[in-house]
Coordinates of C-alpha atoms in Angstrom, one line a residue:
X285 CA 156.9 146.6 30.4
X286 CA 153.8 147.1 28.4
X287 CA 151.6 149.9 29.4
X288 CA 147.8 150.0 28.2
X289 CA 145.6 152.9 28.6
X290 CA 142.0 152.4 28.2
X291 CA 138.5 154.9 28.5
X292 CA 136.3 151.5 27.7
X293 CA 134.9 151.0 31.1
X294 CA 131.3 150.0 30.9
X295 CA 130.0 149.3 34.6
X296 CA 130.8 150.0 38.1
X297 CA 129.3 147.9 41.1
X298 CA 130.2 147.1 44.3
X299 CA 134.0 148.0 44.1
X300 CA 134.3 146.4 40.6
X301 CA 135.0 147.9 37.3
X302 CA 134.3 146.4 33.9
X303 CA 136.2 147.6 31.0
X304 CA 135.8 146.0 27.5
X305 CA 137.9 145.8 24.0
X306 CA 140.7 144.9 26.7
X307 CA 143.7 142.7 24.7
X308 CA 146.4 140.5 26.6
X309 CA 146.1 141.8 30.1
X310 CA 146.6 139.0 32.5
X311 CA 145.1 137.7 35.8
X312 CA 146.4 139.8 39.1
X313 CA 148.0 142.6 37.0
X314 CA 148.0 146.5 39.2
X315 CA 145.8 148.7 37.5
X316 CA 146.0 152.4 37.8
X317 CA 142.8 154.6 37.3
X318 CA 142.2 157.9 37.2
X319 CA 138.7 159.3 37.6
X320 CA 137.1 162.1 36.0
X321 CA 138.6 164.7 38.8
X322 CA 141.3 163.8 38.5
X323 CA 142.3 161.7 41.6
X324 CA 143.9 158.1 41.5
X325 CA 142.8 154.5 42.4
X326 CA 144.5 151.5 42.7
X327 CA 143.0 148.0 40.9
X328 CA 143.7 144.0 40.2
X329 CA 142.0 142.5 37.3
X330 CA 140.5 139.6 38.6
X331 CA 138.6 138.0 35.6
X332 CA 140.2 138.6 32.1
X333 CA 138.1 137.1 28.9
X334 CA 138.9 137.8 25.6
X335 CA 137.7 141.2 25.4
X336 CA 136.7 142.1 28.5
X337 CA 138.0 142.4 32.2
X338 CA 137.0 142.7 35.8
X339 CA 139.3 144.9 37.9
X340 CA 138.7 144.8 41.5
X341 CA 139.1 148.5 42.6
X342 CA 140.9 148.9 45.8
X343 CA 139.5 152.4 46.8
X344 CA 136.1 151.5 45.9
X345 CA 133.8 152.7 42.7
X346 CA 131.8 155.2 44.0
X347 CA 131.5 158.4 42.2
X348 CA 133.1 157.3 39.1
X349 CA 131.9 159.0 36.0
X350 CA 132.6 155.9 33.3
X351 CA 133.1 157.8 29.8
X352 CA 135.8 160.0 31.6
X353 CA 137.8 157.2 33.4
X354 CA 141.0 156.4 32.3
X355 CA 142.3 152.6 32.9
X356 CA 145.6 151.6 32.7
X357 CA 146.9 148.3 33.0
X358 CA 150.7 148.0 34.2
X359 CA 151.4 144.8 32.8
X360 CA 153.0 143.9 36.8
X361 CA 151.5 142.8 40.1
X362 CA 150.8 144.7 42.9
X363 CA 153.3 144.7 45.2
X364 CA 155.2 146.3 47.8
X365 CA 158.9 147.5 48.8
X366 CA 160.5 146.0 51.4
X367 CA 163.4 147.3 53.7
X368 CA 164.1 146.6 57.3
X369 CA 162.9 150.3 57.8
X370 CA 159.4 148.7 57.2
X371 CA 159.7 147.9 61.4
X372 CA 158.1 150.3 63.7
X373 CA 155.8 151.8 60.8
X374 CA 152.3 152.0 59.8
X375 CA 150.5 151.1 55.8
X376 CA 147.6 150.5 54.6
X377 CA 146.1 147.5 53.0
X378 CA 148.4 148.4 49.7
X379 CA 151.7 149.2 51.1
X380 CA 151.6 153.0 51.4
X381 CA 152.2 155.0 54.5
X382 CA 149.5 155.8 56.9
X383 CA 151.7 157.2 59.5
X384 CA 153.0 160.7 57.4
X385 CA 156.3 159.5 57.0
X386 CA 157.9 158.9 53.5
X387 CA 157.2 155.9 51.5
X388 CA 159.7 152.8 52.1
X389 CA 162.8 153.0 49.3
X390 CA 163.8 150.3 48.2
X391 CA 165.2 148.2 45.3
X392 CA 163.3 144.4 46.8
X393 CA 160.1 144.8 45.8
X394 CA 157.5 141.7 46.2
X395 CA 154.4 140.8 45.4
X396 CA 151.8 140.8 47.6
X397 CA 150.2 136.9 46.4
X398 CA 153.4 135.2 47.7
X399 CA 155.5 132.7 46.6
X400 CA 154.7 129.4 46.2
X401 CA 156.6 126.7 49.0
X402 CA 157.7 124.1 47.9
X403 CA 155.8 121.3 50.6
X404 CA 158.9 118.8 51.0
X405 CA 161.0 122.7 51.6
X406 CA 158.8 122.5 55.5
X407 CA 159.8 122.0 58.5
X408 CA 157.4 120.3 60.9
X409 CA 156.7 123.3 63.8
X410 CA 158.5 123.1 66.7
X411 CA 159.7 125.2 70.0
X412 CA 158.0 126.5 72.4
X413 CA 156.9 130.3 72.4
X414 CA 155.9 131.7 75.7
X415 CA 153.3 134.1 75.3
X416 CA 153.1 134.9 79.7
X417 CA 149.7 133.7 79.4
X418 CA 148.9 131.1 81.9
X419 CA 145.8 129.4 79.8
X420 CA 148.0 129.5 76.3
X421 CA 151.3 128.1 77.8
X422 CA 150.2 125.3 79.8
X423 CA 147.2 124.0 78.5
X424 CA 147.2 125.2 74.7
X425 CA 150.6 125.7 74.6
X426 CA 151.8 127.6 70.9
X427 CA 154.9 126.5 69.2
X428 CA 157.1 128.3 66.7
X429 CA 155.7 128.0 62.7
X430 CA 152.3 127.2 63.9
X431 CA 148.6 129.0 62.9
X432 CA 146.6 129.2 66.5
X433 CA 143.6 131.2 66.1
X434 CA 141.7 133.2 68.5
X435 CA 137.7 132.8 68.3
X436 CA 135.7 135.3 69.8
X437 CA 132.7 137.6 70.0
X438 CA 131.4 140.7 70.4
X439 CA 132.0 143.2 73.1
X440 CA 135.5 140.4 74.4
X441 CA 138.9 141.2 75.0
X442 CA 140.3 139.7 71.7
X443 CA 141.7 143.0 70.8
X444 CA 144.1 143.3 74.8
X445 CA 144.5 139.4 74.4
X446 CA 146.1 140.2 71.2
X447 CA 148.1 142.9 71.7
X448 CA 149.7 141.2 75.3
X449 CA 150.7 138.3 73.0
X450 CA 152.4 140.6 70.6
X451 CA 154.2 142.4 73.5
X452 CA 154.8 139.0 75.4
X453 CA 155.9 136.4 72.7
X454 CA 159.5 135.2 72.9
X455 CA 161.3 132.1 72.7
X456 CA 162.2 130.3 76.2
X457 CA 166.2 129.2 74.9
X458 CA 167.1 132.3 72.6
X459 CA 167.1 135.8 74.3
X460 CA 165.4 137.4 71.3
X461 CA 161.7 138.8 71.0
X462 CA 159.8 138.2 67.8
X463 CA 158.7 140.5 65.2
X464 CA 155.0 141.3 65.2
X465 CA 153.5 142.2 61.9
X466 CA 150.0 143.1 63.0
X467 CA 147.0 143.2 60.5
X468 CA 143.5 144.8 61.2
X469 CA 141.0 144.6 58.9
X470 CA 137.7 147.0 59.5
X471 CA 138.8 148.0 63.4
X472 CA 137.3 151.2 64.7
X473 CA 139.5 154.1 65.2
X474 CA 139.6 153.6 68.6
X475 CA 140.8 150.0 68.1
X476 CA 143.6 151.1 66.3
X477 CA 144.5 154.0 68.6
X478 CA 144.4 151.3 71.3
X479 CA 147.2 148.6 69.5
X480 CA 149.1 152.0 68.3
X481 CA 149.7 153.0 72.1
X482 CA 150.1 149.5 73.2
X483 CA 153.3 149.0 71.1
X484 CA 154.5 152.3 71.4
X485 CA 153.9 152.4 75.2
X486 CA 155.5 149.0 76.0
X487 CA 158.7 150.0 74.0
X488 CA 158.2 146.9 71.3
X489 CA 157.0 149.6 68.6
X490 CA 160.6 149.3 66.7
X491 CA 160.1 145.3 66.3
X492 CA 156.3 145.9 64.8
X493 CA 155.0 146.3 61.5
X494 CA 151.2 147.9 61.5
X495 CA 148.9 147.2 58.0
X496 CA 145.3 149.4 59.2
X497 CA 142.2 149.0 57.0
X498 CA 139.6 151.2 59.5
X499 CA 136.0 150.5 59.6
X500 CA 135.4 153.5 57.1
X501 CA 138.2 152.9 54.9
X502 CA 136.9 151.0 51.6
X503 CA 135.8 147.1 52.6
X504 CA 137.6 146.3 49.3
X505 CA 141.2 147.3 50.4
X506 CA 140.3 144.3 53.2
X507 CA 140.8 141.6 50.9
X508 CA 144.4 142.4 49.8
X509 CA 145.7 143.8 53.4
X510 CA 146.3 140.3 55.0
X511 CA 148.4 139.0 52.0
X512 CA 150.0 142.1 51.8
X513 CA 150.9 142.1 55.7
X514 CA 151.9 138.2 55.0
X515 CA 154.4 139.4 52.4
X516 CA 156.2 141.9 55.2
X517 CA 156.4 138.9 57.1
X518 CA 158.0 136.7 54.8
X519 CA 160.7 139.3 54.1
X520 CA 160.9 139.8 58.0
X521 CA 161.2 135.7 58.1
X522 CA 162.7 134.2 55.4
X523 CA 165.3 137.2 54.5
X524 CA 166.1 138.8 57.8
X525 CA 166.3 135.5 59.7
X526 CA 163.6 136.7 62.3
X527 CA 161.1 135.3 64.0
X528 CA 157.5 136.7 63.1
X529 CA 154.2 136.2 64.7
X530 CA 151.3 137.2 62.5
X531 CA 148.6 138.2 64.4
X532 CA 145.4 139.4 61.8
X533 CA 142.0 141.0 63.1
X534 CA 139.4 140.6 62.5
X535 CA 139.1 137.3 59.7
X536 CA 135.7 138.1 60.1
X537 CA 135.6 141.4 58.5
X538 CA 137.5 140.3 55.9
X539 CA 135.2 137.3 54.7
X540 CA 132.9 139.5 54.6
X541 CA 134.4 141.9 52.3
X542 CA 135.1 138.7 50.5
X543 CA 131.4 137.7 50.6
X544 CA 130.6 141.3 49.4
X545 CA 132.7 141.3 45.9
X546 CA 131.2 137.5 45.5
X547 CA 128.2 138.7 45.4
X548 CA 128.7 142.0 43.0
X549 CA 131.1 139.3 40.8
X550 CA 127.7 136.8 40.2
X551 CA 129.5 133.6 42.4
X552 CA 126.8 131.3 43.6
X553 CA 126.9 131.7 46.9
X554 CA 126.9 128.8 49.8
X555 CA 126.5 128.7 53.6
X556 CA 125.3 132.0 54.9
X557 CA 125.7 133.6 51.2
X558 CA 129.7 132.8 51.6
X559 CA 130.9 132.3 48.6
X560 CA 131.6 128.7 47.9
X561 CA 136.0 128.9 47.8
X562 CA 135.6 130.8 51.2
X563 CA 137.7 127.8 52.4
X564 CA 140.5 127.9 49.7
X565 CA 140.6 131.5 49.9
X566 CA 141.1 131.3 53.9
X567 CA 144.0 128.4 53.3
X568 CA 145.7 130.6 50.9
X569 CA 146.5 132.8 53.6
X570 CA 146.4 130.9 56.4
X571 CA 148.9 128.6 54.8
X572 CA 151.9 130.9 54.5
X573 CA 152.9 130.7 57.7
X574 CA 155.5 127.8 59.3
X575 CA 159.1 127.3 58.7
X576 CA 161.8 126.1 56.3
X577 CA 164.5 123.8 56.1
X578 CA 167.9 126.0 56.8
X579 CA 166.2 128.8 57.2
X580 CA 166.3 130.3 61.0
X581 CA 163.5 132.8 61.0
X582 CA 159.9 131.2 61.1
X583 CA 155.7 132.8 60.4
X584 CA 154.1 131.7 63.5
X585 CA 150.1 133.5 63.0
X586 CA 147.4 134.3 65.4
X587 CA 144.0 135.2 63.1
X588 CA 141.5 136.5 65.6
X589 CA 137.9 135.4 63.9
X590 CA 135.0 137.0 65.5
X591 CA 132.1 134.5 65.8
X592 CA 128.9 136.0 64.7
X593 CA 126.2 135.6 67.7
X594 CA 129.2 133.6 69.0
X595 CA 128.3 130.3 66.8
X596 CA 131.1 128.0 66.8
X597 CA 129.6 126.6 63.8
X598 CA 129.7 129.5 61.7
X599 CA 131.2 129.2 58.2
X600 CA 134.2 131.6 59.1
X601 CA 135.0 129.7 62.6
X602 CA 134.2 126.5 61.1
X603 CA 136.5 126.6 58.2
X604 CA 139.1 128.5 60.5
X605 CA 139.6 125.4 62.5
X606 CA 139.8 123.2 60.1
X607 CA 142.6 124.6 58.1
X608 CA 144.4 126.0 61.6
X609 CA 146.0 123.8 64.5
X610 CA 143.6 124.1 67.0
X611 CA 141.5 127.6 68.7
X612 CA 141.5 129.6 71.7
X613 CA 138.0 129.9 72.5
X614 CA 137.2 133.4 74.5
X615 CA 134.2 132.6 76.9
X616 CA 131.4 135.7 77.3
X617 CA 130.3 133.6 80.7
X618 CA 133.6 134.5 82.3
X619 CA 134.1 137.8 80.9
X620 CA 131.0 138.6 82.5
X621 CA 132.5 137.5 85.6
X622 CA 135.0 140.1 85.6
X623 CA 137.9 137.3 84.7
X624 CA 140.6 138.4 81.8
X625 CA 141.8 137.3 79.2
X626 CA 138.4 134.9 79.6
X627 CA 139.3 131.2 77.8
X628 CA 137.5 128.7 78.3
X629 CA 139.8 125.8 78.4
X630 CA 136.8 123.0 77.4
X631 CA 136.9 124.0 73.7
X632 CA 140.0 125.2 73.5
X633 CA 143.1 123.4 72.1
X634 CA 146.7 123.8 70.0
X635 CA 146.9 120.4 67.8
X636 CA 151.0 120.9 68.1
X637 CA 151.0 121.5 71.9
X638 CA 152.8 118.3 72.1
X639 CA 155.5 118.7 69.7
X640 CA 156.7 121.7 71.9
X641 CA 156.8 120.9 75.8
X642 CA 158.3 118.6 78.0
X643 CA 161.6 117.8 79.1
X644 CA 163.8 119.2 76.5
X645 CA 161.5 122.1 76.3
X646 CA 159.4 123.2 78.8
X647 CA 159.5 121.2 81.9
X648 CA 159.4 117.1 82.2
X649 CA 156.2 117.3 84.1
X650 CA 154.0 119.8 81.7
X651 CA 152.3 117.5 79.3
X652 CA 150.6 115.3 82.5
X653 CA 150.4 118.1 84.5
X654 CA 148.2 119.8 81.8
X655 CA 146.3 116.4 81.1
X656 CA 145.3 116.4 85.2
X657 CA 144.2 119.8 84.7
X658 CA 141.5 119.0 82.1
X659 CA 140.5 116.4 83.7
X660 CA 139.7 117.9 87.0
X661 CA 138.3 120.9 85.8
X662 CA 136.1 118.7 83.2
X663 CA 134.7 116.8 86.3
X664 CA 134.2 120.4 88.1
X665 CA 132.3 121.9 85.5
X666 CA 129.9 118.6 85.5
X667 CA 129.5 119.2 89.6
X668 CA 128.3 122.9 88.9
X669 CA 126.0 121.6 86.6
X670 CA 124.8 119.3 89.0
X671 CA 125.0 122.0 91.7
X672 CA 122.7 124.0 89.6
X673 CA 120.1 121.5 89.4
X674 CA 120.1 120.3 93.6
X675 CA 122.1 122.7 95.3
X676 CA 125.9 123.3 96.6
X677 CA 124.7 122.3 99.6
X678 CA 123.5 118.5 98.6
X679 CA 126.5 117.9 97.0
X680 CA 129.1 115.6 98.7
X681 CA 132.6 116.6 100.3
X682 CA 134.5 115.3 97.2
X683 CA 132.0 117.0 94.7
X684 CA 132.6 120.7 96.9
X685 CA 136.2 120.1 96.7
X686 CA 135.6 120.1 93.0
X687 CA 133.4 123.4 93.1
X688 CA 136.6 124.9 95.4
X689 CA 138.8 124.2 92.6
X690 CA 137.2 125.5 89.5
X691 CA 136.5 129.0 91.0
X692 CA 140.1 128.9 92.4
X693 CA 140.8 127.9 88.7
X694 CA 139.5 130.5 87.2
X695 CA 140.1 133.3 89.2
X696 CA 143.6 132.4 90.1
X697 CA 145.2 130.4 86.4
X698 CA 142.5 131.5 84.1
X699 CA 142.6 135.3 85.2
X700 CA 146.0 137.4 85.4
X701 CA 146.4 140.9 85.1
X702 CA 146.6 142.5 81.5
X703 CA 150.5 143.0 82.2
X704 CA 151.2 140.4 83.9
X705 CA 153.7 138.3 82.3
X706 CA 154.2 134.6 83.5
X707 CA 157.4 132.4 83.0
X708 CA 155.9 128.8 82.0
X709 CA 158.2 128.1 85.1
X710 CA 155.0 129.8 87.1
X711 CA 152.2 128.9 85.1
X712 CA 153.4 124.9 85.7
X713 CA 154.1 125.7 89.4
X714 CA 150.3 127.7 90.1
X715 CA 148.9 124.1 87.9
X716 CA 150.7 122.2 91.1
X717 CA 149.3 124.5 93.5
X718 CA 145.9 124.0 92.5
X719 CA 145.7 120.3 91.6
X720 CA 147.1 119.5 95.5
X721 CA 143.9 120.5 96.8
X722 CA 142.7 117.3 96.1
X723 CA 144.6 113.9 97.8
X724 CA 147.1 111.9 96.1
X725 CA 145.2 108.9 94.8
X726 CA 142.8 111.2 92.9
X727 CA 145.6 112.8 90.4
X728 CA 145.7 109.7 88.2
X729 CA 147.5 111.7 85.8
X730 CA 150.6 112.4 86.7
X731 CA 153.6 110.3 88.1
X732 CA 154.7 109.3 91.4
X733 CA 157.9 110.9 90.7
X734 CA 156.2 114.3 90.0
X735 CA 154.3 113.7 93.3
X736 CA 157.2 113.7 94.8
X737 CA 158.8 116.7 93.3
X738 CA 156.0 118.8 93.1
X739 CA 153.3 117.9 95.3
X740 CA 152.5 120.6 97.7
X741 CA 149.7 119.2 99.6
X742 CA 149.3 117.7 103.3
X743 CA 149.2 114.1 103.0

């Protein structure tokens, strides 16, 4: 290993260090620097010309004295050890302890950027993973190896949705719980005291993994905490044989980290002043989860992307969906009505939904039991509407059956208690309960023979 030492840096912005007369230090190499008192820092060159480099400094720039910093490059990436011992303990966005325990020994170490997959190596994502939430496992229901984000706003429940995922997640035909690695980029203190007592409180604390960037922690450490967290995963996964979900909060913070080094680097910026590989850089880490051939653990990830002024169409949301498999969408309307965990079904959906229920995996009768659902609550929401304009009491017989149903809906399938924990056996079973308040010939869904099985109304 060639080690460099350098006192050549010339600016300092932003998190960003520029040090010239560099020679043959490559892209993504750790850099170690030590600042005029003294104290360390932790870097990654992430430009490298022919005499000069930009490091991107992890602990952030500020207070750095330039003639008396001293820059060395390791000539390795930045990476981290992994052990099994890594389970039931807390880092930050590099690897290192937060929780004042000893650092993880160990002679695997990995770097944090990943390894390549080879595409034709895949397997397609299949199984159902019941998450004991009524909304997810019928109607967007989440299969093993698959990337299902949640988009929400300010001031909603993403953060309990979350962490009753991570507690509830198993497999319906293997009596085994997943490991959750769990990610949070720029949460509050409280935030993180909140997931902290969750997992330790529930008893699931030895099966999780915790990376912790905190909202006054440096913004720059945000950027490598999600690959880092992905790398623990892929150990857990791909070495251990385990099943891992991801679940990473808030993508929105990160971006913007991402947007804020952009911006001190010079990149032109695009939509919103994102910069313009905002998409690329959101696939590179979206796209390490799924599965692989002969390989029986499996990366199944839940990003959590806060929607600024809850815009659907923002940048982060936007390219979010299309990289991912579909959204939850969290709805401030019934939050406001007092109803948790508040999705909206409308805009919700999980592309793979279909490649992991029915017969052989959930129930036969799930898939048109779910399509019946959408369609009588789509027809509901259009009564209200209409009920807003005229009156509920101009509307029809039919049309008030309709307005029965969606506030039975949501109060009854749509809300559940925060530990409440459904078997998809119930979830399917409440769907039947509400979709017989209407007659017979009006489900055009489903099947005469699941009429006949499951039909609980009068006539």
């Amino acid at each position: 290993m060639s080690i460099k030492d350098y006192r050549t840096a010339i600016e300092a912005r932003g998190g960003l260090l520029i040090v010239k007369d560099t020679a043959s230090v490559a892209f993504g190499d750790r850099v170690h620097i030590r600042d005029h008192a003294g104290h360390s820092r932790n870097g990654q060159v992430i430009r490298s010309a022919d005499n000069e480099v930009l490091i991107l400094v992890f602990e952030g720039t500020d207070d750095l004295d330039l003639e008396n910093t001293w820059v060395r490059f390791l000539d390795e990436p930045v990476e981290i050890a992994l052990s099994p011992e890594i389970l039931g303990r807390e880092f930050n966005g590099l690897g290192e302890p937060r929780d004042g325990r000893p650092p993880v020994l160990s002679s695997i170490r990995r770097p944090v950027g990943g390894s390549a997959i080879n595409p034709a190596a895949r397997t397609y994502p299949r199984e159902f993973i019941q998450t004991g939430i009524s909304t997810i496992d019928g109607l967007n229901s989440l299969v093993r190896g698959q990337k299902l984000p949640i988009f929400s706003g300010s001031g909603l429940p993403h953060n309990r949705l979350a962490a009753q995922i991570g507690r509830q997640a198993k497999l319906v035909d293997e009596d085994t719980s997943f490991s959750v690695v769990f990610a949070a980029m720029g949460v509050s203190y409280a935030d993180a005291k909140f997931f902290r007592d969750e997992f330790a409180t529930s008893g699931v604390l030895r099966n999780v993994v915790m990376f912790i960037n905190l909202a006054d922690d440096p913004p720059v450490e945000r950027l490598t905490l999600p690959r880092t967290a992905l790398t623990a995963a892929e150990y857990l996964a791909y070495d251990l044989d385990r099943h891992v979900l991801v679940i990473l909060t808030d993508m929105t913070n990160y971006a913007e980290a991402l947007r804020e080094v952009a911006t001190a680097k010079g990149d032109v910026p695009a939509r919103k002043g994102y910069p313009g590989y905002l998409y690329s850089d959101l696939a590179e880490i979206y796209e390490r989860c799924g599965r692989i051939h002969e390989r029986h653990g499996s990366i199944t990830m839940m990003p959590v992307v806060s929607m600024p002024s809850d815009d659907i169409t923002h940048p982060i949301p936007d390219l979010t969906g299309y990289i991912t498999e579909g959204q939850i969408v969290l709805s401030r309307e019934l939050h406001n009505q007092g109803i948790y965990p508040p999705v909206h079904i409308s805009p919700s959906l999980s592309r793979l939904m279909k490649d992991g229920i029915g017969k052989d995996d959930t129930r036969e009768d799930h898939p048109r039991v779910a399509a019946q659902i959408y369609a009588l609550y789509a027809r509901a929401q259009e009564t209200r509407n209409l009920a807003s304009i005229i009156g509920a009491d101009e509307l029809s017989e039919r049309d008030r059956r309709y307005l029965s149903f969606a506030d039975a809906f949501d109060e009854r399938f749509v809300g559940q208690g925060e530990a409440e924990d459904r078997s998809i056996e119930a979830t399917l079973n409440l769907a039947w309960e509400l979709i017989s308040m209407f007659p017979r010939d009006m489900l055009t869904r489903v099947k005469e023979t699941d009429l006949a099985k499951f039909y609980q109304g009068s006539d």
